[in-house]
Short mmCIF file of C-alpha atoms in Angstrom, two decimals:
data_model
loop_
_atom_site.label_atom_id
_atom_site.label_comp_id
_atom_site.label_asym_id
_atom_site.label_seq_id
_atom_site.Cartn_x
_atom_site.Cartn_y
_atom_site.Cartn_z
CA MET C 26 -31.55 -9.55 -52.72
CA ALA C 27 -32.23 -9.22 -49.04
CA VAL C 28 -35.80 -9.57 -47.73
CA SER C 29 -37.13 -6.95 -45.25
CA ALA C 30 -40.44 -7.36 -43.05
CA ARG C 31 -42.78 -4.18 -43.84
CA SER C 32 -46.00 -5.16 -42.09
CA TYR C 33 -47.77 -8.20 -40.57
CA ALA C 34 -51.29 -9.40 -40.53
CA PRO C 35 -51.40 -11.93 -37.48
CA GLY C 36 -54.45 -14.11 -37.34
CA ARG C 37 -55.30 -13.70 -41.04
CA PRO C 38 -55.62 -17.05 -42.80
CA GLY C 39 -53.19 -18.07 -45.64
CA ALA C 40 -50.44 -15.50 -45.90
CA ALA C 41 -48.95 -14.58 -42.61
CA CYS C 42 -47.01 -11.44 -43.63
CA ARG C 43 -46.59 -8.97 -46.41
CA PHE C 44 -42.97 -8.37 -47.39
CA VAL C 45 -40.82 -5.93 -49.69
CA LEU C 46 -39.03 -8.38 -52.00
CA SER C 47 -36.58 -8.45 -54.84
CA PRO C 48 -38.51 -7.95 -58.11
CA ARG C 49 -37.03 -11.16 -59.36
CA ARG C 50 -38.60 -13.87 -56.80
CA ARG C 51 -40.85 -13.72 -53.84
CA PRO C 52 -39.67 -16.46 -51.23
CA THR C 53 -42.21 -18.94 -50.05
CA THR C 54 -43.24 -18.86 -46.36
CA PRO C 55 -41.45 -22.25 -45.95
CA GLU C 56 -38.39 -20.99 -47.49
CA LEU C 57 -38.30 -17.87 -45.28
CA SER C 58 -38.71 -19.99 -42.20
CA ARG C 59 -35.70 -22.28 -43.34
CA TRP C 60 -33.74 -19.17 -43.57
CA ILE C 61 -34.60 -18.15 -40.04
CA LEU C 62 -33.64 -21.86 -38.93
CA ASN C 63 -30.41 -21.91 -40.33
CA GLY C 64 -29.62 -18.43 -39.20
CA ARG C 65 -29.41 -16.67 -42.60
CA LYS C 66 -32.40 -14.39 -41.86
CA PRO C 67 -32.60 -12.21 -38.75
CA VAL C 68 -36.25 -11.28 -37.67
CA THR C 69 -38.22 -9.87 -34.85
CA ALA C 70 -39.67 -12.16 -32.35
CA HIS C 71 -43.15 -11.12 -33.67
CA VAL C 72 -42.47 -12.30 -37.31
CA ALA C 73 -40.82 -15.49 -35.92
CA ALA C 74 -44.10 -16.22 -33.91
CA VAL C 75 -46.21 -15.58 -36.86
CA LEU C 76 -44.41 -17.87 -39.17
CA ASP C 77 -44.19 -20.62 -36.49
CA ASP C 78 -47.91 -20.40 -36.12
CA ALA C 79 -48.66 -20.44 -39.77
CA LEU C 80 -46.53 -23.43 -40.42
CA ASP C 81 -47.57 -25.20 -37.12
CA ALA C 82 -43.68 -25.56 -36.28
CA ALA C 83 -44.30 -26.23 -32.55
CA GLY C 84 -41.88 -23.34 -31.46
CA GLU C 85 -39.07 -24.22 -33.61
CA ILE C 86 -38.78 -21.11 -35.53
CA VAL C 87 -39.28 -19.01 -32.53
CA ALA C 88 -36.44 -20.72 -30.78
CA ALA C 89 -34.23 -20.36 -33.83
CA ALA C 90 -34.99 -16.59 -34.06
CA GLU C 91 -34.30 -16.25 -30.33
CA ALA C 92 -31.02 -17.93 -30.57
CA GLU C 93 -29.89 -15.76 -33.52
CA MET C 94 -30.70 -12.72 -31.45
CA ALA C 95 -28.77 -13.82 -28.58
CA SER C 96 -25.70 -14.47 -30.48
CA ARG C 97 -25.95 -10.79 -31.64
CA LEU C 98 -26.65 -9.43 -28.07
CA PRO C 99 -23.12 -8.43 -26.75
CA ARG C 100 -22.37 -6.42 -30.04
CA ASP C 101 -25.82 -4.82 -30.15
CA MET C 102 -25.74 -3.84 -26.45
CA GLU C 103 -22.31 -2.06 -26.85
CA LEU C 104 -23.58 -0.37 -29.95
CA THR C 105 -26.88 0.66 -28.23
CA ARG C 106 -24.80 1.82 -25.07
CA ARG C 107 -22.60 3.93 -27.27
CA HIS C 108 -25.42 5.46 -29.40
CA LEU C 109 -27.28 6.27 -25.97
CA GLU C 110 -24.08 7.85 -24.54
CA ASP C 111 -23.75 9.84 -27.82
CA THR C 112 -27.38 11.12 -27.48
CA ILE C 113 -27.07 12.00 -23.76
CA SER C 114 -23.75 13.66 -24.15
CA ALA C 115 -24.52 15.65 -27.18
CA GLY C 116 -23.40 19.20 -27.06
CA ALA C 117 -21.18 20.72 -24.23
CA MET C 118 -20.12 18.38 -21.60
CA SER C 119 -21.59 19.17 -18.12
CA ALA C 120 -19.46 19.82 -15.03
CA ALA C 121 -20.93 16.61 -13.60
CA GLU C 122 -19.63 14.63 -16.31
CA LEU C 123 -16.06 16.13 -16.12
CA ASP C 124 -16.01 15.50 -12.40
CA ASP C 125 -17.01 11.74 -13.04
CA TRP C 126 -14.29 11.35 -15.45
CA GLN C 127 -11.82 12.92 -12.94
CA ARG C 128 -13.10 10.59 -10.14
CA ALA C 129 -12.66 7.55 -12.56
CA MET C 130 -9.01 8.51 -13.18
CA MET C 131 -8.37 9.00 -9.47
CA ARG C 132 -9.93 5.59 -8.62
CA TYR C 133 -7.26 4.11 -10.93
CA GLY C 134 -4.57 5.70 -8.88
CA TYR C 135 -5.60 3.65 -5.81
CA ARG C 136 -6.30 0.41 -7.76
CA THR C 137 -2.70 0.22 -8.95
CA ARG C 138 -1.73 -0.37 -5.38
CA ASP C 139 -3.58 -3.86 -5.09
CA VAL C 140 -5.08 -4.80 -8.42
CA PRO C 141 -2.90 -7.26 -10.56
CA SER C 142 -1.74 -5.82 -13.63
CA PRO C 143 -3.71 -7.86 -16.28
CA ALA C 144 -7.07 -6.83 -14.75
CA LEU C 145 -6.08 -3.30 -14.61
CA LEU C 146 -4.95 -3.15 -18.15
CA ASP C 147 -8.27 -4.80 -19.29
CA ASP C 148 -10.25 -2.00 -17.48
CA LEU C 149 -8.04 0.90 -18.48
CA THR C 150 -8.32 -0.06 -22.15
CA GLY C 151 -12.00 0.05 -21.96
CA ASP C 152 -12.26 3.26 -20.26
CA LEU C 153 -9.68 4.96 -22.51
CA ALA C 154 -11.83 3.94 -25.44
CA ASP C 155 -14.84 5.58 -23.93
CA LEU C 156 -12.59 8.61 -22.96
CA GLU C 157 -11.45 8.86 -26.60
CA ALA C 158 -15.06 9.10 -27.82
CA ALA C 159 -15.95 11.72 -25.02
CA ILE C 160 -13.02 13.87 -26.23
CA THR C 161 -14.11 13.46 -29.92
CA ARG C 162 -17.59 14.63 -28.98
CA HIS C 163 -16.63 17.61 -26.77
CA ARG C 164 -13.98 19.96 -28.38
CA SER C 165 -15.13 23.07 -26.16
CA ALA C 166 -12.52 25.37 -24.76
CA SER C 167 -13.99 24.62 -21.26
CA ALA C 168 -14.03 20.80 -21.45
CA LEU C 169 -11.04 19.87 -23.47
CA PRO C 170 -8.33 20.96 -20.94
CA ARG C 171 -9.76 18.77 -18.19
CA LEU C 172 -10.48 15.83 -20.46
CA ALA C 173 -7.01 16.12 -21.66
CA GLY C 174 -5.78 16.09 -18.04
CA VAL C 175 -7.75 13.00 -17.38
CA ALA C 176 -6.41 11.44 -20.63
CA ALA C 177 -2.71 12.11 -19.44
CA GLY C 178 -3.53 10.55 -16.00
CA MET C 179 -5.18 7.43 -17.38
CA SER C 180 -2.52 7.00 -20.00
CA GLY C 181 0.10 7.50 -17.32
CA MET C 182 -1.62 4.57 -15.45
CA MET C 183 -1.01 2.47 -18.60
CA VAL C 184 2.62 3.48 -18.36
CA LEU C 185 2.90 2.30 -14.85
CA THR C 186 0.94 -0.92 -15.31
CA LEU C 187 3.05 -1.86 -18.44
CA ILE C 188 6.16 -1.12 -16.57
CA LYS C 189 5.13 -3.75 -13.96
CA THR C 190 4.42 -6.30 -16.64
CA GLY C 191 7.81 -5.43 -18.54
CA ASP C 192 6.16 -4.67 -21.87
CA ARG C 193 8.84 -1.86 -23.01
CA ARG C 194 7.52 -1.23 -26.38
CA ALA C 195 3.86 -0.55 -25.03
CA TRP C 196 4.98 1.63 -22.08
CA ARG C 197 7.08 3.71 -24.38
CA GLY C 198 4.11 4.43 -26.75
CA TRP C 199 1.79 5.21 -23.89
CA SER C 200 4.43 7.42 -22.30
CA ARG C 201 4.36 9.70 -25.49
CA THR C 202 0.58 9.81 -25.45
CA ALA C 203 0.44 10.67 -21.68
CA GLN C 204 2.94 13.62 -22.26
CA HIS C 205 1.21 14.90 -25.22
CA ALA C 206 -2.12 14.91 -23.36
CA ALA C 207 -0.46 16.64 -20.55
CA LEU C 208 0.88 19.42 -22.82
CA GLU C 209 -2.76 19.88 -24.15
CA ALA C 210 -3.89 20.04 -20.64
CA GLY C 211 -1.38 22.97 -20.01
CA ASP C 212 -0.69 21.82 -16.46
CA PRO C 213 3.13 21.67 -15.46
CA THR C 214 2.20 19.24 -12.52
CA VAL C 215 0.57 16.73 -14.85
CA LEU C 216 3.33 16.94 -17.13
CA ALA C 217 5.89 16.38 -14.38
CA TRP C 218 4.12 13.41 -13.21
CA THR C 219 3.87 11.80 -16.86
CA ARG C 220 7.73 12.44 -17.18
CA ALA C 221 8.25 10.67 -13.81
CA GLN C 222 6.38 7.72 -15.04
CA GLU C 223 8.61 7.53 -18.11
CA ALA C 224 11.73 7.86 -16.03
CA TYR C 225 10.64 4.72 -13.97
CA GLY C 226 10.13 2.85 -17.19
CA TRP C 227 13.91 3.70 -18.10
CA PHE C 228 14.93 2.71 -14.70
CA TYR C 229 13.37 -0.76 -14.95
CA ALA C 230 14.62 -1.23 -18.41
CA GLY C 231 18.39 -0.82 -17.11
CA GLU C 232 18.99 2.61 -19.17
CA MET C 233 20.14 4.62 -16.11
CA THR C 234 21.48 7.63 -17.93
CA THR C 235 18.15 8.11 -19.66
CA ALA C 236 16.34 7.53 -16.29
CA ILE C 237 18.36 10.32 -14.77
CA THR C 238 17.77 12.86 -17.61
CA THR C 239 14.23 12.10 -17.62
CA ALA C 240 13.67 12.35 -13.99
CA ARG C 241 15.60 15.75 -13.73
CA ALA C 242 13.13 17.16 -16.47
CA ALA C 243 10.22 16.05 -14.28
CA GLN C 244 11.70 18.26 -11.14
CA THR C 245 10.66 21.77 -12.51
CA VAL C 246 7.87 22.53 -10.10
CA PRO C 247 7.18 21.30 -6.41
CA CYS C 248 4.56 18.51 -6.89
CA VAL C 249 3.89 14.72 -6.68
CA GLY C 250 5.78 14.19 -10.01
CA ALA C 251 8.79 15.98 -8.81
CA ALA C 252 9.06 13.86 -5.60
CA LEU C 253 8.61 10.77 -7.72
CA ALA C 254 11.32 11.88 -10.06
CA ALA C 255 13.90 12.61 -7.40
CA ALA C 256 13.37 9.31 -5.88
CA LEU C 257 13.95 7.64 -9.08
CA GLU C 258 16.90 9.84 -9.81
CA MET C 259 18.32 8.60 -6.47
CA ARG C 260 17.91 4.86 -7.49
CA ALA C 261 19.33 5.24 -10.95
CA HIS C 262 22.48 7.07 -9.44
CA ALA C 263 22.65 3.98 -6.78
CA ALA C 264 22.46 1.46 -9.50
CA ARG C 265 25.54 3.08 -11.14
CA GLY C 266 27.26 3.04 -7.87
CA ASP C 267 27.20 6.81 -7.40
CA GLY C 268 26.51 7.22 -3.71
CA GLY C 269 27.12 10.87 -3.52
CA ASN C 270 24.54 11.90 -6.31
CA ALA C 271 22.17 9.36 -4.87
CA ARG C 272 22.20 10.84 -1.42
CA ALA C 273 21.90 14.32 -2.86
CA ALA C 274 18.82 13.19 -4.79
CA LEU C 275 17.31 11.64 -1.70
CA THR C 276 17.70 15.17 -0.06
CA GLU C 277 15.62 16.58 -3.04
CA ALA C 278 13.13 13.81 -2.62
CA GLU C 279 12.88 14.71 0.90
CA ARG C 280 12.44 18.37 0.15
CA PHE C 281 9.69 17.89 -2.49
CA LEU C 282 7.86 15.35 -0.10
CA ASP C 283 7.89 17.97 2.78
CA ALA C 284 6.38 20.65 0.40
CA LEU C 285 3.47 18.40 -0.45
CA PRO C 286 0.08 19.11 0.95
CA GLU C 287 -1.49 16.27 3.02
CA ALA C 288 -3.94 15.49 0.27
CA ASP C 289 -1.11 14.70 -2.08
CA ARG C 290 0.52 12.25 0.28
CA THR C 291 -2.01 9.42 -0.29
CA ALA C 292 -1.26 5.73 -0.88
CA SER C 293 -2.10 6.24 -4.70
CA ALA C 294 -0.22 6.45 -7.87
CA PHE C 295 -1.24 10.07 -8.01
CA GLY C 296 0.13 10.58 -4.52
CA TYR C 297 3.62 10.32 -2.77
CA GLY C 298 3.97 9.61 0.89
CA GLU C 299 6.77 8.56 3.16
CA SER C 300 6.04 4.86 2.75
CA GLN C 301 6.93 5.24 -0.84
CA LEU C 302 10.00 7.36 -0.23
CA ARG C 303 11.44 4.76 2.33
CA PHE C 304 10.83 2.11 -0.05
CA HIS C 305 12.66 3.90 -2.66
CA ALA C 306 15.54 4.82 -0.23
CA GLY C 307 15.91 1.18 0.75
CA SER C 308 16.06 0.15 -2.82
CA ALA C 309 18.99 2.78 -3.45
CA PHE C 310 20.65 1.72 -0.33
CA THR C 311 20.63 -1.90 -1.15
CA LEU C 312 21.91 -1.18 -4.63
CA LEU C 313 24.88 0.81 -2.89
CA ARG C 314 25.33 -2.26 -0.59
CA ASP C 315 24.85 0.10 2.47
CA LEU C 316 23.41 -2.61 4.72
CA PRO C 317 22.52 -0.72 7.79
CA ALA C 318 20.89 1.87 5.85
CA ALA C 319 18.94 -0.49 3.56
CA LEU C 320 17.65 -2.53 6.56
CA GLU C 321 16.68 0.77 8.22
CA ALA C 322 14.77 2.16 5.31
CA THR C 323 13.16 -1.03 4.15
CA ALA C 324 11.98 -1.81 7.89
CA ARG C 325 10.35 1.59 7.88
CA ALA C 326 8.74 1.06 4.39
CA LEU C 327 7.18 -2.22 5.66
CA GLU C 328 5.94 -0.55 8.68
CA LEU C 329 4.12 2.17 6.70
CA CYS C 330 3.21 0.10 3.57
CA ALA C 331 -0.63 -0.23 3.09
CA PRO C 332 -2.00 -3.70 3.60
CA GLY C 333 -2.96 -4.15 -0.04
CA ASP C 334 0.22 -2.52 -1.73
CA TYR C 335 1.66 -5.75 -2.89
CA THR C 336 4.23 -4.10 -5.15
CA ASP C 337 5.98 -1.81 -2.72
CA TRP C 338 5.57 -4.69 -0.05
CA ALA C 339 7.22 -7.43 -2.16
CA LEU C 340 10.00 -5.28 -3.42
CA SER C 341 10.81 -3.70 -0.08
CA ARG C 342 11.13 -7.51 1.42
CA LEU C 343 13.10 -8.52 -1.66
CA ASP C 344 15.46 -5.84 -0.95
CA ARG C 345 15.72 -7.05 2.70
CA ALA C 346 16.22 -10.48 1.33
CA GLN C 347 19.27 -9.35 -0.59
CA CYS C 348 20.80 -7.90 2.48
CA PHE C 349 20.33 -11.01 4.37
CA ALA C 350 21.73 -13.01 1.50
CA TRP C 351 25.03 -11.20 1.61
CA THR C 352 25.74 -12.22 5.04
CA ASP C 353 23.59 -15.58 5.27
CA PRO C 354 22.33 -16.93 1.86
CA ASP C 355 19.97 -19.33 3.29
CA THR C 356 18.17 -16.65 5.41
CA GLY C 357 17.85 -14.41 2.58
CA LEU C 358 16.46 -17.05 0.07
CA GLY C 359 14.08 -18.39 2.76
CA TYR C 360 12.82 -14.74 3.30
CA ALA C 361 12.66 -14.08 -0.45
CA ALA C 362 10.72 -17.49 -0.92
CA GLU C 363 8.21 -16.44 1.76
CA THR C 364 7.79 -13.17 -0.07
CA ILE C 365 7.05 -14.78 -3.54
CA ALA C 366 4.95 -17.51 -2.31
CA ALA C 367 2.53 -14.92 -0.58
CA LEU C 368 1.85 -13.46 -4.26
CA THR C 369 -0.47 -14.66 -6.89
CA GLY C 370 0.68 -15.45 -10.20
CA PRO C 371 -0.32 -12.42 -11.86
CA GLN C 372 1.10 -10.25 -8.91
CA ARG C 373 4.59 -11.94 -9.33
CA ARG C 374 4.87 -10.92 -13.05
CA GLY C 375 7.11 -8.31 -14.51
CA ILE C 376 9.32 -6.20 -12.03
CA ILE C 377 8.77 -8.52 -9.10
CA ALA C 378 9.87 -11.58 -10.77
CA ASN C 379 12.86 -9.65 -12.29
CA ARG C 380 14.03 -8.35 -8.83
CA ALA C 381 13.81 -11.99 -7.51
CA ARG C 382 15.98 -13.07 -10.43
CA ARG C 383 18.39 -10.29 -9.56
CA LEU C 384 18.60 -11.79 -6.13
CA LEU C 385 19.50 -15.22 -7.56
CA GLY C 386 22.04 -13.43 -9.90
CA ALA C 387 23.99 -11.97 -6.93
CA LEU C 388 24.78 -15.50 -5.52
CA SER C 389 27.90 -17.27 -6.32
CA PRO C 390 27.92 -20.32 -8.55
CA ALA C 391 28.31 -22.66 -5.47
CA GLN C 392 25.26 -20.97 -3.66
CA LEU C 393 23.19 -21.45 -6.79
CA THR C 394 23.55 -25.26 -6.50
CA SER C 395 22.07 -25.38 -2.92
CA PRO C 396 18.67 -26.96 -2.40
CA LEU C 397 17.22 -23.56 -1.21
CA ALA C 398 18.54 -21.63 -4.38
CA ARG C 399 17.07 -24.46 -6.86
CA GLU C 400 13.69 -24.27 -5.05
CA PHE C 401 13.54 -20.50 -5.07
CA ALA C 402 14.36 -20.38 -8.84
CA GLU C 403 11.76 -22.81 -9.57
CA LEU C 404 9.18 -20.77 -7.69
CA VAL C 405 10.17 -17.56 -9.38
CA ASP C 406 9.97 -19.36 -12.85
CA ALA C 407 6.62 -20.78 -11.97
#
């Protein structure tokens, strides 16, 4: 039966402590010390010091107890933090705490532009676990809609990040969660944004019909989500070779963009600006093989692109590389190689690497045997 320390008598000769024991047998002081040394018995620092002194162990028992406590520290720290959070947050959630969650969500919108997906996924996973605990504690009518809105936004961030990594099964699950949370929040603009993220997932999965249907469902109210969705619909039509509907969707995207307040035109996943629209237009015109329009749109996108926005920067350059390669394969491959070489390994993964492979797939069999093509393929695979 387990032994637990009840009281101590430091300095008293003979027995060092008094214990509550199993009625069957009282362990000797040396036996208890061995339990501490081999890690079987966690004790406080004080008990370890008393036993060490009683047995004249020269600090060995104290050291063993400290090592055992250190091995439990990360778990105990997290449990302590959560218990403290529960105590502090008991009852109704304050306006300040709600504002803090809102700010945390908005920070992720900016971080998606320049933070590699693996790091972002790790941070999002931890914060979503804390958010789940907050929602469990605070079910009040005043707090729940805002917390649901934050959950929708952060779940949508998971969708966007998982799309970039190419994890189809995961982004589909998070898309459902994001839309359920948006419905709980009761905000049609949040719901439109989460549907736009899902539409992007279907686009990068190559399912253009579903992408178009989902994008149209997001264009119910003028907002960031509607602008995103219209731009996605344009690209999906272009991927099917439907230039007429692609240009009509571009007109809608421009209309939604013009209606956005300046605060919503930020370089964030929760905003939409001209730089993003020109990148999307460049992608569509490249898919349509409209070289003059594609080169003009991608040049403008790169001119407006924020310095740290590696995804839009890389994809715009790869679209330009595709345009160059149609007339001069070596020039296109060289430009594409410069683009990929400028990225770190985590940044290249997912949709950027897939776009580079599409460029290779557009080359003729003879062009694929060139030294430049082989070197570029090795760089992408690396």
